[in-house]
């Protein structure tokens, strides 16, 4: 119905990963055929290790085999990995065709599906190839979260809490109710989580300023993830990073004392970690953060929370190694 309202033309190609396809691809293909719309199912392997150009290539070839033209529509169904690769295939196949995305992981609903960033990894690093190509529609159905593994739920909630801290105190308060309460009101949580991202990217569609607010928790979080050899999941790294960065904000005097503990309390109730593992040398984390930046020719810039609902961006910390040792 939504596709017809938007006037999207077929043939359609549905791209999903093997896990998501096993739950939902058949019923979607069924809906297409009941509406007399021509749709092909393309299934890709699941997981970040398969977020490669080799897999994008298999999508391109299957689009061609399915007779997709410039006026056809690609439909992505899955988590952030599927969203990013299917979106990139849509951005590039025949110089770009329309796509819509049906996010099925919490992270993809509140984060990856919006903003138009698509792409794949190279062996040298994450998301090194890509394009900005916004979907014509993002349609999230909270019912699919029933099959999402528990760790993916908590991991996604780290980004929801982040959105609360950036600009939605009410969302933060809902999260403070804990996992049980949050899962009784997915629709509200997802809508509010999406709204924060939409608002930020509307202010800064091509990532020149305000969008840096979305990096809250990610500067330290990425370093923690990397130093753990990726045994710490993305959402867990973001949770740890948010608390650590709030502590930095307190030390710099831009946040009042107690903000970090307030954030930690909420993350704890959502079963997320809040402390940098004791065995991780703080100096190593600083080196990782600085190394990432050096490649891009700049200094490490933080997005730091000042209150629940406000973030200050572009902050360079002169005595970073010393402050990191204190938090
Ligand atoms: P993912 O796509 O790998 O999904 C996580 C796992 O959950 C996968 O095994 C998937 O098969 C499974 N799954 C998804 N939905 C399910 C459901 N409803 N039921 C059962 N299983 C389900 O990972 P993710 O955490 O969704 O996304 C991470 C990716 O998102 C990263 O590659 C990251 O770079 C990207 N990302 C992109 C943006 C952006 O702006 N484009 C923003 C943030 C993250
Ligand atoms: Zn993130």
PDB file of N, CA and C in Angstrom, residues 126-181:
ATOM      1  N   UNK A 126      36.210   0.165   8.110  1.00  0.00           N
ATOM      2  CA  UNK A 126      34.755   0.175   7.950  1.00  0.00           C
ATOM      3  C   UNK A 126      34.259   1.343   7.092  1.00  0.00           C
ATOM      4  N   UNK A 127      33.236   1.086   6.297  1.00  0.00           N
ATOM      5  CA  UNK A 127      32.514   2.127   5.543  1.00  0.00           C
ATOM      6  C   UNK A 127      33.421   3.017   4.706  1.00  0.00           C
ATOM      7  N   UNK A 128      34.465   2.448   4.107  1.00  0.00           N
ATOM      8  CA  UNK A 128      35.394   3.273   3.328  1.00  0.00           C
ATOM      9  C   UNK A 128      34.892   3.551   1.908  1.00  0.00           C
ATOM     10  N   UNK A 129      33.868   2.807   1.487  1.00  0.00           N
ATOM     11  CA  UNK A 129      33.280   3.064   0.172  1.00  0.00           C
ATOM     12  C   UNK A 129      31.791   3.310   0.371  1.00  0.00           C
ATOM     13  N   UNK A 130      31.245   4.324  -0.292  1.00  0.00           N
ATOM     14  CA  UNK A 130      29.813   4.530  -0.122  1.00  0.00           C
ATOM     15  C   UNK A 130      29.293   5.731  -0.860  1.00  0.00           C
ATOM     16  N   UNK A 131      28.033   6.030  -0.618  1.00  0.00           N
ATOM     17  CA  UNK A 131      27.387   7.168  -1.274  1.00  0.00           C
ATOM     18  C   UNK A 131      26.268   7.660  -0.377  1.00  0.00           C
ATOM     19  N   UNK A 132      25.935   8.939  -0.503  1.00  0.00           N
ATOM     20  CA  UNK A 132      24.723   9.451   0.125  1.00  0.00           C
ATOM     21  C   UNK A 132      23.577   9.196  -0.847  1.00  0.00           C
ATOM     22  N   UNK A 133      22.606   8.398  -0.432  1.00  0.00           N
ATOM     23  CA  UNK A 133      21.459   8.102  -1.300  1.00  0.00           C
ATOM     24  C   UNK A 133      20.271   7.790  -0.393  1.00  0.00           C
ATOM     25  N   UNK A 134      19.405   8.783  -0.206  1.00  0.00           N
ATOM     26  CA  UNK A 134      18.305   8.617   0.751  1.00  0.00           C
ATOM     27  C   UNK A 134      17.206   7.719   0.214  1.00  0.00           C
ATOM     28  N   UNK A 135      16.682   6.852   1.076  1.00  0.00           N
ATOM     29  CA  UNK A 135      15.533   6.037   0.649  1.00  0.00           C
ATOM     30  C   UNK A 135      14.297   6.901   0.496  1.00  0.00           C
ATOM     31  N   UNK A 136      13.372   6.462  -0.361  1.00  0.00           N
ATOM     32  CA  UNK A 136      12.110   7.205  -0.537  1.00  0.00           C
ATOM     33  C   UNK A 136      11.202   7.002   0.671  1.00  0.00           C
ATOM     34  N   UNK A 137      11.453   5.934   1.431  1.00  0.00           N
ATOM     35  CA  UNK A 137      10.611   5.663   2.603  1.00  0.00           C
ATOM     36  C   UNK A 137      11.392   4.785   3.595  1.00  0.00           C
ATOM     37  N   UNK A 138      11.173   5.064   4.870  1.00  0.00           N
ATOM     38  CA  UNK A 138      11.671   4.176   5.928  1.00  0.00           C
ATOM     39  C   UNK A 138      10.437   3.684   6.667  1.00  0.00           C
ATOM     40  N   UNK A 139      10.266   2.369   6.707  1.00  0.00           N
ATOM     41  CA  UNK A 139       9.067   1.812   7.342  1.00  0.00           C
ATOM     42  C   UNK A 139       9.506   0.778   8.376  1.00  0.00           C
ATOM     43  N   UNK A 140       9.311   1.120   9.644  1.00  0.00           N
ATOM     44  CA  UNK A 140       9.743   0.222  10.723  1.00  0.00           C
ATOM     45  C   UNK A 140       8.525  -0.389  11.408  1.00  0.00           C
ATOM     46  N   UNK A 141       8.511  -1.682  11.523  1.00  0.00           N
ATOM     47  CA  UNK A 141       7.431  -2.378  12.204  1.00  0.00           C
ATOM     48  C   UNK A 141       7.976  -2.986  13.500  1.00  0.00           C
ATOM     49  N   UNK A 142       7.582  -2.436  14.648  1.00  0.00           N
ATOM     50  CA  UNK A 142       8.127  -2.926  15.927  1.00  0.00           C
ATOM     51  C   UNK A 142       7.903  -4.424  16.136  1.00  0.00           C
ATOM     52  N   UNK A 143       6.905  -4.998  15.472  1.00  0.00           N
ATOM     53  CA  UNK A 143       6.602  -6.422  15.676  1.00  0.00           C
ATOM     54  C   UNK A 143       7.789  -7.319  15.327  1.00  0.00           C
ATOM     55  N   UNK A 144       8.645  -6.881  14.390  1.00  0.00           N
ATOM     56  CA  UNK A 144       9.769  -7.750  13.991  1.00  0.00           C
ATOM     57  C   UNK A 144      10.842  -7.850  15.088  1.00  0.00           C
ATOM     58  N   UNK A 145      10.763  -6.976  16.091  1.00  0.00           N
ATOM     59  CA  UNK A 145      11.769  -7.043  17.160  1.00  0.00           C
ATOM     60  C   UNK A 145      11.612  -8.320  17.990  1.00  0.00           C
ATOM     61  N   UNK A 146      10.474  -8.982  17.856  1.00  0.00           N
ATOM     62  CA  UNK A 146      10.245 -10.237  18.594  1.00  0.00           C
ATOM     63  C   UNK A 146      11.303 -11.286  18.269  1.00  0.00           C
ATOM     64  N   UNK A 147      11.780 -11.286  17.030  1.00  0.00           N
ATOM     65  CA  UNK A 147      12.757 -12.305  16.646  1.00  0.00           C
ATOM     66  C   UNK A 147      14.198 -11.792  16.733  1.00  0.00           C
ATOM     67  N   UNK A 148      14.368 -10.519  17.050  1.00  0.00           N
ATOM     68  CA  UNK A 148      15.738  -9.964  17.125  1.00  0.00           C
ATOM     69  C   UNK A 148      16.422 -10.478  18.388  1.00  0.00           C
ATOM     70  N   UNK A 149      17.644 -11.059  18.266  1.00  0.00           N
ATOM     71  CA  UNK A 149      18.326 -11.575  19.456  1.00  0.00           C
ATOM     72  C   UNK A 149      18.467 -10.506  20.547  1.00  0.00           C
ATOM     73  N   UNK A 150      18.375 -10.946  21.808  1.00  0.00           N
ATOM     74  CA  UNK A 150      18.394 -10.041  22.958  1.00  0.00           C
ATOM     75  C   UNK A 150      19.594  -9.088  22.942  1.00  0.00           C
ATOM     76  N   UNK A 151      20.781  -9.614  22.616  1.00  0.00           N
ATOM     77  CA  UNK A 151      21.969  -8.736  22.614  1.00  0.00           C
ATOM     78  C   UNK A 151      21.863  -7.623  21.584  1.00  0.00           C
ATOM     79  N   UNK A 152      21.144  -7.896  20.505  1.00  0.00           N
ATOM     80  CA  UNK A 152      20.960  -6.850  19.482  1.00  0.00           C
ATOM     81  C   UNK A 152      19.988  -5.787  19.991  1.00  0.00           C
ATOM     82  N   UNK A 153      19.037  -6.208  20.811  1.00  0.00           N
ATOM     83  CA  UNK A 153      18.090  -5.246  21.408  1.00  0.00           C
ATOM     84  C   UNK A 153      18.853  -4.289  22.330  1.00  0.00           C
ATOM     85  N   UNK A 154      19.638  -4.849  23.252  1.00  0.00           N
ATOM     86  CA  UNK A 154      20.327  -3.975  24.207  1.00  0.00           C
ATOM     87  C   UNK A 154      21.340  -3.087  23.483  1.00  0.00           C
ATOM     88  N   UNK A 155      22.017  -3.672  22.506  1.00  0.00           N
ATOM     89  CA  UNK A 155      22.987  -2.904  21.731  1.00  0.00           C
ATOM     90  C   UNK A 155      22.314  -1.704  21.045  1.00  0.00           C
ATOM     91  N   UNK A 156      21.158  -1.938  20.463  1.00  0.00           N
ATOM     92  CA  UNK A 156      20.412  -0.861  19.803  1.00  0.00           C
ATOM     93  C   UNK A 156      19.944   0.185  20.801  1.00  0.00           C
ATOM     94  N   UNK A 157      19.634  -0.270  22.017  1.00  0.00           N
ATOM     95  CA  UNK A 157      19.154   0.678  23.025  1.00  0.00           C
ATOM     96  C   UNK A 157      20.219   1.692  23.414  1.00  0.00           C
ATOM     97  N   UNK A 158      21.494   1.318  23.259  1.00  0.00           N
ATOM     98  CA  UNK A 158      22.560   2.286  23.554  1.00  0.00           C
ATOM     99  C   UNK A 158      22.398   3.516  22.653  1.00  0.00           C
ATOM    100  N   UNK A 159      22.037   3.291  21.377  1.00  0.00           N
ATOM    101  CA  UNK A 159      21.856   4.420  20.454  1.00  0.00           C
ATOM    102  C   UNK A 159      20.576   5.196  20.812  1.00  0.00           C
ATOM    103  N   UNK A 160      19.566   4.488  21.323  1.00  0.00           N
ATOM    104  CA  UNK A 160      18.331   5.169  21.731  1.00  0.00           C
ATOM    105  C   UNK A 160      18.632   6.108  22.904  1.00  0.00           C
ATOM    106  N   UNK A 161      19.382   5.596  23.890  1.00  0.00           N
ATOM    107  CA  UNK A 161      19.767   6.432  25.034  1.00  0.00           C
ATOM    108  C   UNK A 161      20.563   7.629  24.518  1.00  0.00           C
ATOM    109  N   UNK A 162      21.464   7.364  23.573  1.00  0.00           N
ATOM    110  CA  UNK A 162      22.262   8.446  22.979  1.00  0.00           C
ATOM    111  C   UNK A 162      21.349   9.527  22.402  1.00  0.00           C
ATOM    112  N   UNK A 163      20.333   9.123  21.684  1.00  0.00           N
ATOM    113  CA  UNK A 163      19.420  10.105  21.097  1.00  0.00           C
ATOM    114  C   UNK A 163      18.691  10.891  22.184  1.00  0.00           C
ATOM    115  N   UNK A 164      18.359  10.219  23.282  1.00  0.00           N
ATOM    116  CA  UNK A 164      17.749  10.918  24.413  1.00  0.00           C
ATOM    117  C   UNK A 164      18.683  11.979  24.960  1.00  0.00           C
ATOM    118  N   UNK A 165      19.952  11.600  25.136  1.00  0.00           N
ATOM    119  CA  UNK A 165      20.928  12.545  25.688  1.00  0.00           C
ATOM    120  C   UNK A 165      21.146  13.712  24.717  1.00  0.00           C
ATOM    121  N   UNK A 166      21.144  13.436  23.428  1.00  0.00           N
ATOM    122  CA  UNK A 166      21.380  14.508  22.447  1.00  0.00           C
ATOM    123  C   UNK A 166      20.266  15.559  22.486  1.00  0.00           C
ATOM    124  N   UNK A 167      19.006  15.111  22.454  1.00  0.00           N
ATOM    125  CA  UNK A 167      17.964  16.148  22.413  1.00  0.00           C
ATOM    126  C   UNK A 167      16.557  15.719  22.819  1.00  0.00           C
ATOM    127  N   UNK A 168      16.417  14.599  23.525  1.00  0.00           N
ATOM    128  CA  UNK A 168      15.064  14.228  23.929  1.00  0.00           C
ATOM    129  C   UNK A 168      15.040  13.703  25.367  1.00  0.00           C
ATOM    130  N   UNK A 169      14.953  14.615  26.350  1.00  0.00           N
ATOM    131  CA  UNK A 169      14.931  14.206  27.760  1.00  0.00           C
ATOM    132  C   UNK A 169      13.808  13.215  28.075  1.00  0.00           C
ATOM    133  N   UNK A 170      12.671  13.338  27.390  1.00  0.00           N
ATOM    134  CA  UNK A 170      11.550  12.415  27.646  1.00  0.00           C
ATOM    135  C   UNK A 170      11.925  10.981  27.229  1.00  0.00           C
ATOM    136  N   UNK A 171      12.606  10.867  26.100  1.00  0.00           N
ATOM    137  CA  UNK A 171      13.055   9.543  25.655  1.00  0.00           C
ATOM    138  C   UNK A 171      14.041   8.954  26.661  1.00  0.00           C
ATOM    139  N   UNK A 172      14.914   9.800  27.180  1.00  0.00           N
ATOM    140  CA  UNK A 172      15.879   9.368  28.190  1.00  0.00           C
ATOM    141  C   UNK A 172      15.144   8.839  29.428  1.00  0.00           C
ATOM    142  N   UNK A 173      14.084   9.559  29.808  1.00  0.00           N
ATOM    143  CA  UNK A 173      13.293   9.176  30.975  1.00  0.00           C
ATOM    144  C   UNK A 173      12.593   7.824  30.752  1.00  0.00           C
ATOM    145  N   UNK A 174      12.090   7.622  29.540  1.00  0.00           N
ATOM    146  CA  UNK A 174      11.452   6.332  29.236  1.00  0.00           C
ATOM    147  C   UNK A 174      12.485   5.212  29.367  1.00  0.00           C
ATOM    148  N   UNK A 175      13.679   5.447  28.852  1.00  0.00           N
ATOM    149  CA  UNK A 175      14.754   4.450  28.949  1.00  0.00           C
ATOM    150  C   UNK A 175      15.098   4.163  30.408  1.00  0.00           C
ATOM    151  N   UNK A 176      14.999   5.184  31.242  1.00  0.00           N
ATOM    152  CA  UNK A 176      15.311   5.019  32.663  1.00  0.00           C
ATOM    153  C   UNK A 176      14.356   4.034  33.334  1.00  0.00           C
ATOM    154  N   UNK A 177      13.223   3.769  32.708  1.00  0.00           N
ATOM    155  CA  UNK A 177      12.268   2.804  33.243  1.00  0.00           C
ATOM    156  C   UNK A 177      12.769   1.374  33.158  1.00  0.00           C
ATOM    157  N   UNK A 178      13.838   1.144  32.403  1.00  0.00           N
ATOM    158  CA  UNK A 178      14.410  -0.203  32.291  1.00  0.00           C
ATOM    159  C   UNK A 178      13.854  -0.980  31.108  1.00  0.00           C
ATOM    160  N   UNK A 179      14.480  -2.132  30.896  1.00  0.00           N
ATOM    161  CA  UNK A 179      14.220  -2.946  29.712  1.00  0.00           C
ATOM    162  C   UNK A 179      12.753  -3.347  29.557  1.00  0.00           C
ATOM    163  N   UNK A 180      12.174  -3.767  30.672  1.00  0.00           N
ATOM    164  CA  UNK A 180      10.793  -4.242  30.664  1.00  0.00           C
ATOM    165  C   UNK A 180       9.826  -3.139  30.173  1.00  0.00           C
ATOM    166  N   UNK A 181       9.985  -1.967  30.769  1.00  0.00           N
ATOM    167  CA  UNK A 181       9.101  -0.848  30.401  1.00  0.00           C
ATOM    168  C   UNK A 181       9.312  -0.402  28.964  1.00  0.00           C
TER     169      UNK A 181
END
